[in-house]
Amino acid sequence: MDFRLTETQEMIQNLARDFAEKELAPIASAMDKSGSIPPVIIQKLAEIGFMGVNVPEEYGGAGLDMVCKALVISELAKKCASTAEVVSVHTMALDAIMRLGTEEQKQKYLTAAAMGKVAAFALTEPGAGSDASAAKTRAVVDGDDYVINGTKCFISNMGPEEGDFVVLIALTDPSKGTKGMSAILVDRGTPGFTIGKTEEKMGIRAAVVSELIFEDCRVPRSNLIGQEGQGFKIAMMALDGGRVGMAAQALGIADAAIEATVDYMKTRVQFGQPLSKLQGLQWYLADMTTRTEAARALIYEAANTLDRKEPATKIAAMCKYYAAENAVYVTNKALQIHGGYGYMTDYPIERMYRDARIIPIYEGTSEIQKNIIAREVLR
Ligand code: COS
């Protein structure tokens, strides 16, 4: 197996690295403190092609493969995990449209998204987290419209000012369980669709997460993605790709934490020598690096599997599980090596530690990933 990047992939990685260094690094801490990403950053992400990284060129996107998308997300995450989160969720929602959307939907939503309109994906509800099949939001046919009622929670990319449209998973036929769920596009500003509580979070603080409230919200039936009843499958398929995005975010954080730790170990002197001379800390660094390389290999394999259009559920779950746990492990060890300084907000390790902690939880907890892996192995 060859994990070397192609010329294009390497070029995209460098482009994303330069962008993150120039546009994100100087303001990442300020964005974390303010809890928001300035709209100009989204505009710049669109201009450089990252908001449409996975969108076909005919709809104004960059038309790049999943490996490129993973590279972009991990390079952004090295400097700002919140920005990486926005791009990951946005492109996951677009995947659903790309896969099963009508030509009209693609023209409207993909084109707008590549130009910087932000997409969200709404599956989770107060009573339906890990058990996504318990979602209760209803969409009832009324003439040429759906009338939607329900509440979604913890929805990334939607906030008081943020987010332009959402791929919503709603029950069109509750008697059929997951086979009665459908994916429906809802635009911001549609009467009856409001943003509820915006969450205060421990990490990825600049990436907005909110509650979405639907009260007799009316959208045309032409906003249905695919067929009625395909919503749960659409969500699961989108999550296969989304999980590789989240794993890439975890990888970027781990890479950045290792880089910062190496610098610190070489310059921080204790007991008359730099920390890099202490074998106990060298062993920490060896573990951090080995595990991170293993995460990278899993991510490349998952992204390549998706690019080959082969079944990717197991490898996507494996890379998400492993990379997420690794990001928590690496940032924890990195903070330990930084000692008291690592705990202070002057050093970026403190932010990385907080940012990493969500990844084993969102887009399927580590426990759910292990259920998926075991189910696939036992199939
Ligand atoms: N790709 C395509 N189809 C899939 C799929 C996938 N990755 N995973 C499941 N499906 C299909 C199944 O094949 C099944 O269809 P059939 O009955 O036609 O075979 C249907 O979806 C229901 O699947 P399943 O029986 O596995 O559903 P469960 O209720 O057992 O739920 C888990 C499965 C737990 C995996 C799912 O609820 C899940 O992923 N939970 C975590 C949710 C999550 O990640 N939330 C994060 C926020 S969303 S942004």
Coordinates of C-alpha atoms and ligand atoms in Angstrom, one line a residue:
M1 CA 0.0 0.0 0.0
D2 CA 1.4 3.4 -1.0
F3 CA 0.5 6.3 1.3
R4 CA 2.5 8.9 -0.7
L5 CA 0.5 11.9 -1.8
T6 CA 0.0 12.7 -5.4
E7 CA 1.3 16.0 -6.8
T8 CA -2.2 17.6 -6.6
Q9 CA -2.7 16.3 -3.0
E10 CA 0.7 17.7 -1.9
M11 CA -0.1 21.0 -3.6
I12 CA -3.5 21.2 -1.8
Q13 CA -1.8 20.3 1.5
N14 CA 0.7 23.2 1.1
L15 CA -2.0 25.6 0.1
A16 CA -4.0 24.7 3.2
R17 CA -0.9 24.9 5.4
D18 CA -0.1 28.4 4.1
F19 CA -3.7 29.5 4.5
A20 CA -3.9 28.3 8.1
E21 CA -0.5 29.8 8.9
K22 CA -1.4 33.2 7.4
E23 CA -5.1 33.5 8.1
L24 CA -5.9 31.4 11.2
A25 CA -2.8 31.2 13.4
P26 CA -2.7 34.9 14.2
I27 CA -6.4 35.0 15.3
A28 CA -7.1 31.4 16.5
S29 CA -6.8 32.3 20.2
A30 CA -8.9 35.4 19.8
M31 CA -11.6 33.5 17.9
D32 CA -11.6 30.9 20.7
K33 CA -12.1 33.6 23.3
S34 CA -14.8 35.5 21.4
G35 CA -16.6 32.2 20.5
S36 CA -17.0 33.1 16.8
I37 CA -15.3 33.0 13.4
P38 CA -15.4 36.3 11.6
P39 CA -17.4 36.0 8.3
V40 CA -14.4 37.3 6.4
I41 CA -12.6 33.9 7.2
I42 CA -15.5 32.0 5.6
Q43 CA -15.3 34.3 2.6
K44 CA -11.5 33.6 2.4
L45 CA -12.1 29.9 2.7
A46 CA -14.5 30.1 -0.2
E47 CA -12.1 32.2 -2.3
I48 CA -9.4 29.7 -1.9
G49 CA -11.8 26.9 -2.8
F50 CA -12.1 25.1 0.5
M51 CA -15.8 25.7 1.1
G52 CA -16.3 23.8 -2.2
V53 CA -13.4 21.4 -1.8
N54 CA -15.6 18.4 -2.6
V55 CA -18.0 20.1 -4.9
P56 CA -17.7 19.2 -8.6
E57 CA -16.2 21.9 -10.8
E58 CA -19.5 22.2 -12.8
Y59 CA -21.1 23.7 -9.6
G60 CA -18.2 26.0 -8.9
G61 CA -16.3 23.8 -6.6
A62 CA -12.7 22.5 -6.6
G63 CA -13.9 18.9 -7.4
L64 CA -11.2 17.4 -5.3
D65 CA -11.0 13.9 -3.7
M66 CA -11.6 12.8 -0.1
V67 CA -7.9 12.6 0.5
C68 CA -7.6 16.3 -0.4
K69 CA -10.5 17.2 1.8
A70 CA -8.9 15.3 4.7
L71 CA -5.6 17.1 4.1
V72 CA -7.4 20.5 4.1
I73 CA -9.3 19.8 7.3
S74 CA -6.2 18.6 9.1
E75 CA -4.0 21.5 8.0
L76 CA -6.7 24.0 9.2
A77 CA -7.1 22.1 12.5
K78 CA -3.4 22.5 13.2
K79 CA -4.0 26.2 13.6
C80 CA -7.7 26.4 14.4
A81 CA -9.8 23.3 15.1
S82 CA -13.0 25.4 15.1
T83 CA -12.4 26.4 11.5
A84 CA -11.7 22.8 10.5
E85 CA -15.0 21.8 12.2
V86 CA -16.9 24.3 10.1
V87 CA -15.4 22.9 6.8
S88 CA -15.9 19.3 7.9
V89 CA -19.6 19.6 8.8
H90 CA -20.3 21.9 5.8
T91 CA -18.7 19.5 3.3
M92 CA -20.5 16.5 5.0
A93 CA -23.9 18.2 4.4
L94 CA -22.9 18.9 0.8
D95 CA -22.0 15.2 0.3
A96 CA -25.7 14.3 0.9
I97 CA -26.8 16.7 -1.8
M98 CA -24.1 15.6 -4.2
R99 CA -25.1 11.9 -3.8
L100 CA -28.8 12.1 -4.2
G101 CA -29.8 15.8 -4.8
T102 CA -31.8 16.8 -7.9
E103 CA -30.0 18.8 -10.6
E104 CA -32.0 21.8 -9.4
Q105 CA -30.9 21.3 -5.8
K106 CA -27.3 20.9 -6.9
Q107 CA -27.4 24.1 -9.0
K108 CA -28.9 26.0 -6.1
Y109 CA -27.1 24.7 -3.0
L110 CA -23.7 23.4 -4.2
T111 CA -23.0 26.6 -6.1
A112 CA -24.0 28.8 -3.2
A113 CA -22.0 26.6 -0.8
A114 CA -18.8 26.8 -2.9
M115 CA -19.2 30.6 -2.8
G116 CA -19.4 30.7 1.0
K117 CA -23.0 29.9 2.0
V118 CA -22.6 27.7 5.0
A119 CA -24.3 24.3 5.2
A120 CA -25.4 22.3 8.3
F121 CA -26.6 18.8 9.0
A122 CA -29.4 18.3 11.5
L123 CA -29.9 14.7 12.8
T124 CA -29.4 14.9 16.6
E125 CA -32.3 15.7 18.9
P126 CA -32.6 16.0 22.7
G127 CA -33.8 12.4 22.9
A128 CA -31.8 11.1 19.9
G129 CA -28.0 11.3 20.3
S130 CA -26.2 8.0 19.9
D131 CA -29.6 6.4 19.1
A132 CA -30.2 8.5 16.0
S133 CA -33.2 6.3 15.1
A134 CA -35.1 7.9 18.0
A135 CA -35.5 11.2 16.2
K136 CA -39.0 12.6 16.5
T137 CA -39.0 15.7 14.2
R138 CA -41.9 15.4 11.8
A139 CA -42.4 16.5 8.2
V140 CA -46.1 16.2 7.1
V141 CA -47.1 16.5 3.5
D142 CA -49.6 19.3 2.9
G143 CA -50.3 20.0 -0.8
D144 CA -47.0 20.8 -2.4
D145 CA -45.2 21.4 0.9
Y146 CA -43.8 19.7 3.9
V147 CA -44.9 21.2 7.3
I148 CA -42.1 20.5 9.7
N149 CA -42.3 20.5 13.5
G150 CA -39.6 19.5 16.0
T151 CA -36.4 20.5 17.7
K152 CA -32.8 19.6 16.7
C153 CA -30.0 20.2 19.1
F154 CA -26.2 20.5 19.1
I155 CA -26.2 21.5 15.4
S156 CA -22.9 22.8 14.2
N157 CA -22.7 25.7 11.7
M158 CA -26.0 27.2 12.7
G159 CA -26.1 30.2 15.1
P160 CA -27.7 33.6 15.6
E161 CA -25.8 35.0 12.6
E162 CA -24.2 31.8 11.2
G163 CA -25.4 29.2 8.7
D164 CA -27.4 29.4 5.5
F165 CA -29.2 26.1 5.0
V166 CA -29.6 22.8 6.7
V167 CA -30.0 19.2 5.6
L168 CA -32.6 18.1 8.0
I169 CA -33.5 14.5 8.9
A170 CA -37.2 14.3 9.7
L171 CA -39.9 11.6 10.0
T172 CA -42.2 11.6 7.0
D173 CA -43.7 8.2 8.1
P174 CA -43.3 7.5 11.8
S175 CA -44.8 4.0 11.4
K176 CA -41.7 2.9 9.5
G177 CA -39.0 3.9 12.0
T178 CA -35.7 4.6 10.3
K179 CA -37.3 3.7 7.0
G180 CA -39.8 6.5 7.5
M181 CA -37.1 9.2 7.8
S182 CA -36.4 11.7 5.0
A183 CA -33.7 14.3 4.2
I184 CA -35.1 17.8 3.5
L185 CA -33.3 21.0 2.7
V186 CA -34.4 24.0 4.8
D187 CA -33.1 27.5 4.2
R188 CA -32.3 30.0 6.9
G189 CA -35.1 32.5 7.2
T190 CA -37.9 30.1 6.2
P191 CA -40.9 31.1 8.4
G192 CA -41.2 28.8 11.3
F193 CA -37.5 27.9 11.4
T194 CA -35.7 29.7 14.3
I195 CA -32.4 29.3 16.0
G196 CA -32.9 28.4 19.7
K197 CA -30.2 28.2 22.3
T198 CA -26.6 28.7 21.2
E199 CA -24.3 26.5 23.3
E200 CA -21.4 27.6 25.4
K201 CA -18.7 25.0 25.0
M202 CA -15.5 23.7 26.6
G203 CA -13.6 23.5 23.3
I204 CA -13.9 24.3 19.6
R205 CA -15.4 27.4 21.0
A206 CA -15.3 29.5 17.8
A207 CA -17.4 26.9 15.9
V208 CA -21.1 27.8 16.6
V209 CA -23.4 25.1 17.8
S210 CA -27.2 25.7 18.3
E211 CA -30.6 24.3 18.8
L212 CA -32.9 24.5 15.7
I213 CA -36.6 24.9 16.3
F214 CA -39.2 24.1 13.6
E215 CA -42.8 25.3 14.2
D216 CA -45.1 24.7 11.3
C217 CA -42.2 25.4 9.1
R218 CA -43.3 25.1 5.5
V219 CA -40.9 24.1 2.7
P220 CA -41.7 22.9 -0.8
R221 CA -41.7 19.1 -1.4
S222 CA -39.1 19.7 -4.1
N223 CA -36.6 20.2 -1.1
L224 CA -36.7 16.5 -0.5
I225 CA -33.2 14.9 -1.1
G226 CA -33.6 11.5 -2.8
Q227 CA -36.8 9.6 -2.0
E228 CA -39.0 9.7 1.1
G229 CA -37.7 7.1 3.5
Q230 CA -34.1 7.4 2.5
G231 CA -33.2 10.0 5.1
F232 CA -31.6 7.6 7.7
K233 CA -29.4 6.0 5.0
I234 CA -28.5 9.4 3.6
A235 CA -27.4 10.4 7.2
M236 CA -25.4 7.2 7.7
M237 CA -23.7 7.5 4.3
A238 CA -22.9 11.2 4.9
L239 CA -21.5 10.2 8.4
D240 CA -19.1 7.7 6.8
G241 CA -17.5 10.7 5.0
G242 CA -18.0 13.0 7.9
R243 CA -16.2 10.7 10.3
V244 CA -13.1 10.8 8.1
G245 CA -13.3 14.6 8.3
M246 CA -13.5 14.5 12.1
A247 CA -10.6 12.1 12.2
A248 CA -8.6 14.5 10.0
Q249 CA -9.5 17.3 12.5
A250 CA -8.2 15.1 15.3
L251 CA -5.0 14.4 13.3
G252 CA -4.3 18.1 12.8
I253 CA -4.7 18.8 16.5
A254 CA -2.3 15.8 17.3
D255 CA 0.3 17.0 14.8
A256 CA 0.2 20.5 16.1
A257 CA 0.5 19.3 19.7
I258 CA 3.5 17.2 18.9
E259 CA 5.1 20.1 17.0
A260 CA 4.6 22.4 20.0
T261 CA 5.9 19.7 22.4
V262 CA 9.1 19.2 20.4
D263 CA 9.8 22.9 20.4
Y264 CA 9.1 23.1 24.1
M265 CA 11.3 20.0 25.0
K266 CA 14.2 21.4 23.1
T267 CA 14.1 24.8 24.7
R268 CA 12.8 24.2 28.3
V269 CA 15.8 23.5 30.6
Q270 CA 15.3 21.7 33.9
F271 CA 17.9 19.8 36.0
G272 CA 20.5 21.5 33.9
Q273 CA 19.4 20.1 30.6
P274 CA 16.7 20.5 28.0
L275 CA 13.6 18.3 28.5
S276 CA 14.5 16.6 25.3
K277 CA 17.3 14.8 27.1
L278 CA 15.0 13.1 29.6
Q279 CA 14.2 9.6 28.6
G280 CA 10.9 9.5 30.4
L281 CA 9.6 12.4 28.2
Q282 CA 11.3 11.0 25.1
W283 CA 9.1 7.9 25.6
Y284 CA 6.0 10.0 25.9
L285 CA 7.0 11.6 22.6
A286 CA 7.7 8.3 20.9
D287 CA 4.2 7.0 21.9
M288 CA 2.5 10.3 20.8
T289 CA 4.3 10.1 17.4
T290 CA 3.8 6.4 16.7
R291 CA 0.0 6.6 17.5
T292 CA -0.4 9.7 15.4
E293 CA 1.3 8.0 12.4
A294 CA -1.1 5.1 12.8
A295 CA -4.0 7.5 12.9
R296 CA -2.7 9.1 9.7
A297 CA -2.4 5.8 7.9
L298 CA -6.0 4.8 8.9
I299 CA -7.3 8.2 7.7
Y300 CA -5.5 7.9 4.3
E301 CA -6.9 4.4 3.9
A302 CA -10.4 5.5 4.8
A303 CA -10.2 8.5 2.4
N304 CA -8.8 6.3 -0.4
T305 CA -11.6 3.8 0.2
L306 CA -14.2 6.5 -0.1
D307 CA -12.5 7.8 -3.3
R308 CA -12.6 4.3 -4.8
K309 CA -16.3 4.3 -3.9
E310 CA -15.9 1.1 -2.0
P311 CA -17.8 0.3 1.3
A312 CA -16.1 2.5 3.9
T313 CA -18.3 2.2 7.0
K314 CA -15.8 0.1 8.9
I315 CA -12.6 1.9 8.0
A316 CA -14.4 5.3 8.5
A317 CA -15.4 4.2 12.0
M318 CA -11.9 2.8 12.7
C319 CA -10.2 6.0 11.7
K320 CA -12.6 8.2 13.6
Y321 CA -12.4 6.1 16.7
Y322 CA -8.6 5.8 16.7
A323 CA -7.8 9.4 15.6
A324 CA -10.2 10.9 18.1
E325 CA -8.9 8.9 21.1
N326 CA -5.4 9.7 19.9
A327 CA -6.0 13.5 19.8
V328 CA -7.1 13.3 23.4
Y329 CA -4.2 11.1 24.4
V330 CA -1.6 13.3 22.6
T331 CA -2.9 16.6 23.9
N332 CA -3.1 15.2 27.4
K333 CA 0.5 14.1 27.3
A334 CA 1.6 17.3 25.5
L335 CA 0.0 19.3 28.3
Q336 CA 1.8 17.1 30.9
I337 CA 5.2 17.7 29.3
H338 CA 4.5 21.5 29.1
G339 CA 3.8 21.3 32.9
G340 CA 2.3 24.5 34.5
Y341 CA 2.9 26.5 31.3
G342 CA 0.7 24.0 29.3
Y343 CA -2.2 24.8 31.6
M344 CA -2.0 28.5 30.9
T345 CA -3.8 30.1 28.1
D346 CA -0.6 31.8 26.9
Y347 CA 0.4 28.4 25.3
P348 CA -1.8 26.9 22.6
I349 CA -1.7 23.4 24.2
E350 CA -4.4 24.4 26.6
R351 CA -6.8 25.2 23.6
M352 CA -5.8 22.0 21.8
Y353 CA -6.5 19.9 24.9
R354 CA -10.0 21.4 25.1
D355 CA -10.6 21.2 21.3
A356 CA -9.6 17.5 21.2
R357 CA -12.0 16.4 23.9
I358 CA -15.2 16.7 21.8
I359 CA -13.9 14.5 18.9
P360 CA -14.6 11.1 20.7
I361 CA -18.1 12.4 21.2
Y362 CA -19.5 14.1 18.1
E363 CA -20.4 12.4 14.8
G364 CA -20.7 9.2 16.8
T365 CA -19.0 8.5 20.1
S366 CA -16.0 6.1 20.3
E367 CA -18.4 3.6 21.8
I368 CA -20.7 3.8 18.8
Q369 CA -17.7 3.6 16.4
K370 CA -16.7 0.4 18.2
N371 CA -20.3 -1.0 17.8
I372 CA -20.1 -0.2 14.1
I373 CA -16.6 -1.8 13.7
A374 CA -17.6 -5.0 15.6
R375 CA -20.9 -5.3 13.7
E376 CA -19.0 -5.0 10.4
V377 CA -16.3 -7.5 11.5
L378 CA -19.0 -10.0 12.7
R379 CA -21.1 -9.6 9.5
Ligands
COS1 N1 -24.3 3.4 5.1 C1 -25.5 3.1 4.5 N2 -26.5 2.6 5.2 C2 -26.4 2.4 6.5 C3 -25.2 2.7 7.2 C4 -24.2 3.2 6.5 N3 -23.0 3.5 7.1 N4 -25.4 2.4 8.5 C5 -26.6 1.9 8.6 N5 -27.3 1.9 7.4 C6 -28.6 1.4 7.1 C7 -28.7 0.0 7.5 O1 -28.3 -0.9 6.4 C8 -30.2 -0.2 7.7 O2 -30.9 -0.3 6.5 P1 -31.6 -1.7 6.1 O3 -32.5 -2.1 7.2 O4 -32.2 -1.4 4.8 O5 -30.4 -2.7 6.0 C9 -30.6 1.2 8.3 O6 -29.6 2.1 7.9 C10 -30.7 1.2 9.8 O7 -29.4 0.8 10.3 P2 -29.2 0.1 11.7 O8 -30.1 -1.0 11.9 O9 -27.7 -0.1 11.8 O10 -29.6 1.3 12.7 P3 -29.4 1.5 14.2 O11 -30.6 2.1 14.8 O12 -28.9 0.2 14.8 O13 -28.3 2.6 14.4 C11 -26.1 3.5 14.6 C12 -27.0 2.5 14.0 C13 -26.0 3.3 16.1 C14 -24.8 3.2 13.9 C15 -26.5 4.9 14.3 O14 -27.7 5.3 15.0 C16 -25.5 5.9 14.6 O15 -24.6 6.1 13.7 N6 -25.5 6.6 15.7 C17 -24.7 7.7 16.0 C18 -25.3 9.0 15.5 C19 -24.3 10.0 15.2 O16 -23.2 9.8 14.8 N7 -24.7 11.2 15.5 C20 -23.8 12.3 15.4 C21 -24.5 13.6 14.9 S1 -25.0 13.5 13.3 S2 -24.1 15.0 12.5

